[in-house]
Amino acid sequence: MTDESRPADRPGRRLPLPETIADAVANAIATGALQPGDRVVETSLAEELKVSRVPTREALKVLATQGILVAGPHKGYRVASFDEATVSRILEIRLSLESILLRDAIQNWQARAADFAELEAVIAALEAAAAAGDKRASLRADLEFHRAIGRASGNGIALTLWEAIARHVLIIFSRAEYRDDDLGAVVEQHRQLLAFIQARAATRGSMEEIRQGIEDHLLRIPRDRARSGGHLADTSGG
């Protein structure tokens, strides 16, 4: 795996070693260092990451359980293929979970003085990533924006389920949605979502409105690219 595929620490917490290893493999798939069908060998991975085989074995089992790796003969693993049906299912699950998380977060923001500093800080990180042309940093910040909404929701069950598909989202969106010319558009996309959240926190929005807002956010880049013949203009104004 390349240095680019190695995981950065998630903000605010130190992960157990098996989770860190699993993130490293997911990052390698997301960045293309590992391709669908490639073998992932426990001993080689442990040597490369300079860790022992026990946490490496645990990490590979987690990834196989999540469907990111496929167990093969002789206890080996291969990178799974994410076909159109799988991508569609992940998007549907993400939409449902994020609608619930955003609804609960908005209710919490309505019940107290809303503080959007964390979301604004993540948008600043997205802007820095776009300016640097850093796709991987943009992806991490994108996920962290939605993770911050999850934390604000106070809904631990839904957030745990969301975390279970976070690696799928990283892989699918890095390989299928994000391109270098999309990074400025991603910033604007999140600015618009924050404006939507702030407006709903100041009023009362129905669950259907919240779900539609999340759906528009998740699908805007693919829809805009389809309309423009495969590429996006930078809509961030700079």
Coordinates of C-alpha atoms in Angstrom, one line a residue:
M1 CA 0.0 0.0 0.0
T2 CA 1.2 3.5 -0.7
D3 CA 1.6 6.3 1.9
E4 CA -1.5 7.9 0.4
S5 CA -3.6 4.8 1.3
R6 CA -2.5 4.8 4.9
P7 CA -5.2 6.0 7.3
A8 CA -5.1 9.3 9.1
D9 CA -6.4 9.4 12.7
R10 CA -10.0 10.1 13.0
P11 CA -10.6 13.4 14.8
G12 CA -11.3 13.2 18.5
R13 CA -10.5 9.6 19.3
R14 CA -7.8 7.0 19.1
L15 CA -8.9 3.8 17.4
P16 CA -8.2 0.2 18.5
L17 CA -5.4 -1.3 16.4
P18 CA -7.7 -3.7 14.4
E19 CA -9.9 -0.7 13.4
T20 CA -6.8 1.2 12.3
I21 CA -5.6 -1.7 10.2
A22 CA -9.1 -2.1 8.7
D23 CA -9.1 1.6 7.9
A24 CA -5.7 1.2 6.2
V25 CA -7.1 -1.5 3.9
A26 CA -10.3 0.5 3.2
N27 CA -8.1 3.5 2.3
A28 CA -6.0 1.3 0.0
I29 CA -9.1 0.2 -1.9
A30 CA -10.5 3.7 -2.0
T31 CA -7.3 5.1 -3.5
G32 CA -6.9 2.3 -6.0
A33 CA -3.8 0.8 -4.4
L34 CA -5.9 -2.4 -4.0
Q35 CA -8.3 -3.3 -6.8
P36 CA -11.3 -5.6 -6.9
G37 CA -10.1 -9.2 -6.9
D38 CA -6.7 -8.4 -5.5
R39 CA -5.5 -10.7 -2.7
V40 CA -5.0 -9.4 0.8
V41 CA -2.6 -11.6 2.7
E42 CA -2.5 -11.5 6.4
T43 CA 1.3 -12.0 6.8
S44 CA 2.2 -9.5 4.1
L45 CA -0.2 -6.9 5.4
A46 CA 1.1 -7.3 9.0
E47 CA 4.7 -6.9 7.8
E48 CA 3.9 -3.8 5.6
L49 CA 2.0 -2.1 8.5
K50 CA 4.6 -3.2 11.0
V51 CA 2.0 -4.8 13.3
S52 CA 1.4 -8.3 14.7
R53 CA -0.7 -10.9 12.9
V54 CA -3.4 -11.1 15.6
P55 CA -4.9 -7.6 15.1
T56 CA -4.4 -7.9 11.4
R57 CA -6.4 -11.1 11.4
E58 CA -9.1 -9.4 13.4
A59 CA -9.2 -6.5 11.0
L60 CA -9.5 -8.8 7.9
K61 CA -12.4 -10.7 9.6
V62 CA -14.2 -7.4 10.2
L63 CA -13.8 -6.3 6.6
A64 CA -15.0 -9.7 5.4
T65 CA -18.0 -9.5 7.7
Q66 CA -18.7 -6.0 6.2
G67 CA -18.5 -7.4 2.7
I68 CA -15.5 -5.3 1.8
L69 CA -13.3 -8.4 1.5
V70 CA -14.4 -11.8 0.3
A71 CA -13.0 -14.9 2.1
G72 CA -11.5 -17.4 -0.3
P73 CA -10.0 -20.9 -0.1
H74 CA -7.1 -21.5 2.3
K75 CA -8.3 -18.7 4.6
G76 CA -7.3 -16.0 2.1
Y77 CA -9.1 -12.8 1.2
R78 CA -9.8 -10.9 -1.9
V79 CA -11.1 -7.3 -2.4
A80 CA -14.8 -7.5 -3.2
S81 CA -16.4 -6.0 -6.3
F82 CA -18.9 -3.2 -5.7
D83 CA -21.4 -3.8 -8.4
E84 CA -24.3 -1.4 -9.2
A85 CA -26.7 -3.3 -7.0
T86 CA -24.4 -3.1 -4.0
V87 CA -23.8 0.6 -4.6
S88 CA -27.5 1.2 -4.8
R89 CA -28.1 -0.6 -1.5
I90 CA -25.4 1.3 0.3
L91 CA -26.8 4.6 -0.9
E92 CA -30.3 3.7 0.2
I93 CA -29.1 2.7 3.7
R94 CA -27.0 5.8 4.0
L95 CA -29.9 8.0 3.0
S96 CA -32.2 6.4 5.6
L97 CA -29.6 6.6 8.4
E98 CA -28.5 10.1 7.6
S99 CA -32.2 11.3 7.4
I100 CA -32.7 10.0 11.0
L101 CA -29.5 11.4 12.3
L102 CA -30.1 14.8 10.7
R103 CA -33.7 14.9 12.1
D104 CA -32.5 14.2 15.6
A105 CA -29.6 16.6 15.3
I106 CA -32.0 19.4 14.1
Q107 CA -34.3 18.7 17.0
N108 CA -31.4 19.0 19.4
W109 CA -30.3 22.2 17.8
Q110 CA -33.8 23.6 18.1
A111 CA -33.9 22.7 21.8
R112 CA -30.8 24.7 22.7
A113 CA -28.6 27.5 21.3
A114 CA -27.4 25.9 18.0
D115 CA -23.7 25.8 17.6
F116 CA -22.5 25.0 14.1
A117 CA -18.8 25.7 14.7
E118 CA -17.8 22.0 14.3
L119 CA -19.6 21.8 10.9
E120 CA -18.0 25.1 9.8
A121 CA -14.6 23.8 10.8
V122 CA -15.1 20.7 8.6
I123 CA -16.1 22.9 5.7
A124 CA -12.9 24.9 6.2
A125 CA -11.0 21.5 6.0
L126 CA -12.9 20.8 2.8
E127 CA -11.8 24.1 1.3
A128 CA -8.2 23.5 2.2
A129 CA -8.3 20.0 0.6
A130 CA -9.9 21.5 -2.6
A131 CA -7.2 24.2 -2.8
A132 CA -4.5 21.6 -2.4
G133 CA -6.2 19.2 -4.8
D134 CA -6.1 16.6 -2.1
K135 CA -8.9 14.1 -2.9
R136 CA -8.2 11.8 0.1
A137 CA -8.3 14.7 2.6
S138 CA -11.6 15.9 1.0
L139 CA -13.1 12.4 1.4
R140 CA -12.1 12.3 5.1
A141 CA -13.5 15.7 5.7
D142 CA -16.7 14.8 3.9
L143 CA -17.3 11.8 6.1
E144 CA -16.4 13.8 9.2
F145 CA -19.1 16.4 8.3
H146 CA -21.7 13.7 8.4
R147 CA -20.1 12.0 11.5
A148 CA -20.4 15.4 13.3
I149 CA -24.1 15.5 12.4
G150 CA -24.4 12.0 13.9
R151 CA -22.7 13.1 17.1
A152 CA -25.0 16.1 17.4
S153 CA -28.0 13.8 17.0
G154 CA -27.4 11.9 20.2
N155 CA -28.8 8.8 18.5
G156 CA -26.1 6.3 19.4
I157 CA -27.8 3.4 17.7
A158 CA -28.2 5.1 14.3
L159 CA -24.7 6.5 14.5
T160 CA -23.2 3.0 15.2
L161 CA -25.1 1.7 12.1
W162 CA -23.8 4.6 10.1
E163 CA -20.2 3.9 11.2
A164 CA -20.7 0.3 10.0
I165 CA -21.1 1.5 6.4
A166 CA -18.6 4.4 6.6
R167 CA -15.9 2.3 5.0
H168 CA -18.2 1.3 2.1
V169 CA -19.1 5.0 1.6
L170 CA -15.4 5.9 1.5
I171 CA -14.7 3.3 -1.1
I172 CA -17.7 3.8 -3.3
F173 CA -17.6 7.6 -3.3
S174 CA -13.9 7.8 -3.8
R175 CA -13.9 5.5 -6.8
A176 CA -17.2 6.5 -8.3
E177 CA -18.2 10.0 -7.3
Y178 CA -15.1 12.1 -6.5
R179 CA -12.8 13.3 -9.3
D180 CA -10.2 16.0 -9.1
D181 CA -12.5 18.5 -10.9
D182 CA -15.2 17.8 -8.3
L183 CA -13.4 19.1 -5.2
G184 CA -14.6 22.7 -5.5
A185 CA -18.2 21.5 -6.1
V186 CA -18.0 19.3 -3.0
V187 CA -17.2 22.4 -0.9
E188 CA -20.2 24.2 -2.3
Q189 CA -22.3 21.1 -1.8
H190 CA -21.6 21.1 1.9
R191 CA -22.0 24.8 2.3
Q192 CA -25.5 24.4 0.9
L193 CA -26.3 21.5 3.2
L194 CA -25.1 23.6 6.2
A195 CA -27.4 26.4 5.1
F196 CA -30.3 23.9 4.8
I197 CA -29.5 22.7 8.3
Q198 CA -29.4 26.2 9.8
A199 CA -32.7 27.1 8.2
R200 CA -34.4 23.9 9.5
A201 CA -32.9 24.4 13.0
A202 CA -34.5 27.9 13.0
T203 CA -37.9 26.6 12.0
R204 CA -39.7 23.3 11.9
G205 CA -39.1 20.9 9.0
S206 CA -40.9 17.7 8.3
M207 CA -39.1 14.3 8.1
E208 CA -39.9 14.3 4.3
E209 CA -38.2 17.7 3.9
I210 CA -35.1 16.5 5.8
R211 CA -34.9 13.3 3.8
Q212 CA -35.3 15.3 0.5
G213 CA -32.5 17.7 1.7
I214 CA -30.1 14.8 2.4
E215 CA -31.0 13.1 -0.9
D216 CA -30.4 16.2 -2.9
H217 CA -27.0 16.6 -1.1
L218 CA -25.9 13.0 -1.7
L219 CA -27.0 12.9 -5.4
R220 CA -26.1 16.4 -6.5
I221 CA -22.6 15.7 -7.9
P222 CA -23.7 12.5 -9.9
R223 CA -26.7 14.3 -11.3
D224 CA -24.8 17.4 -12.2
R225 CA -22.0 15.3 -13.9
A226 CA -24.6 13.4 -15.9
R227 CA -26.1 16.7 -17.1
S228 CA -22.7 18.1 -18.0
G229 CA -21.5 15.0 -19.9
G230 CA -19.2 13.7 -17.2
H231 CA -17.4 16.7 -15.7
L232 CA -18.3 19.4 -13.2
A233 CA -17.4 23.1 -13.3
D234 CA -16.2 24.5 -10.0
T235 CA -19.3 26.0 -8.5
S236 CA -17.6 27.3 -5.3
G237 CA -16.8 30.7 -6.8
G238 CA -13.1 30.3 -6.3

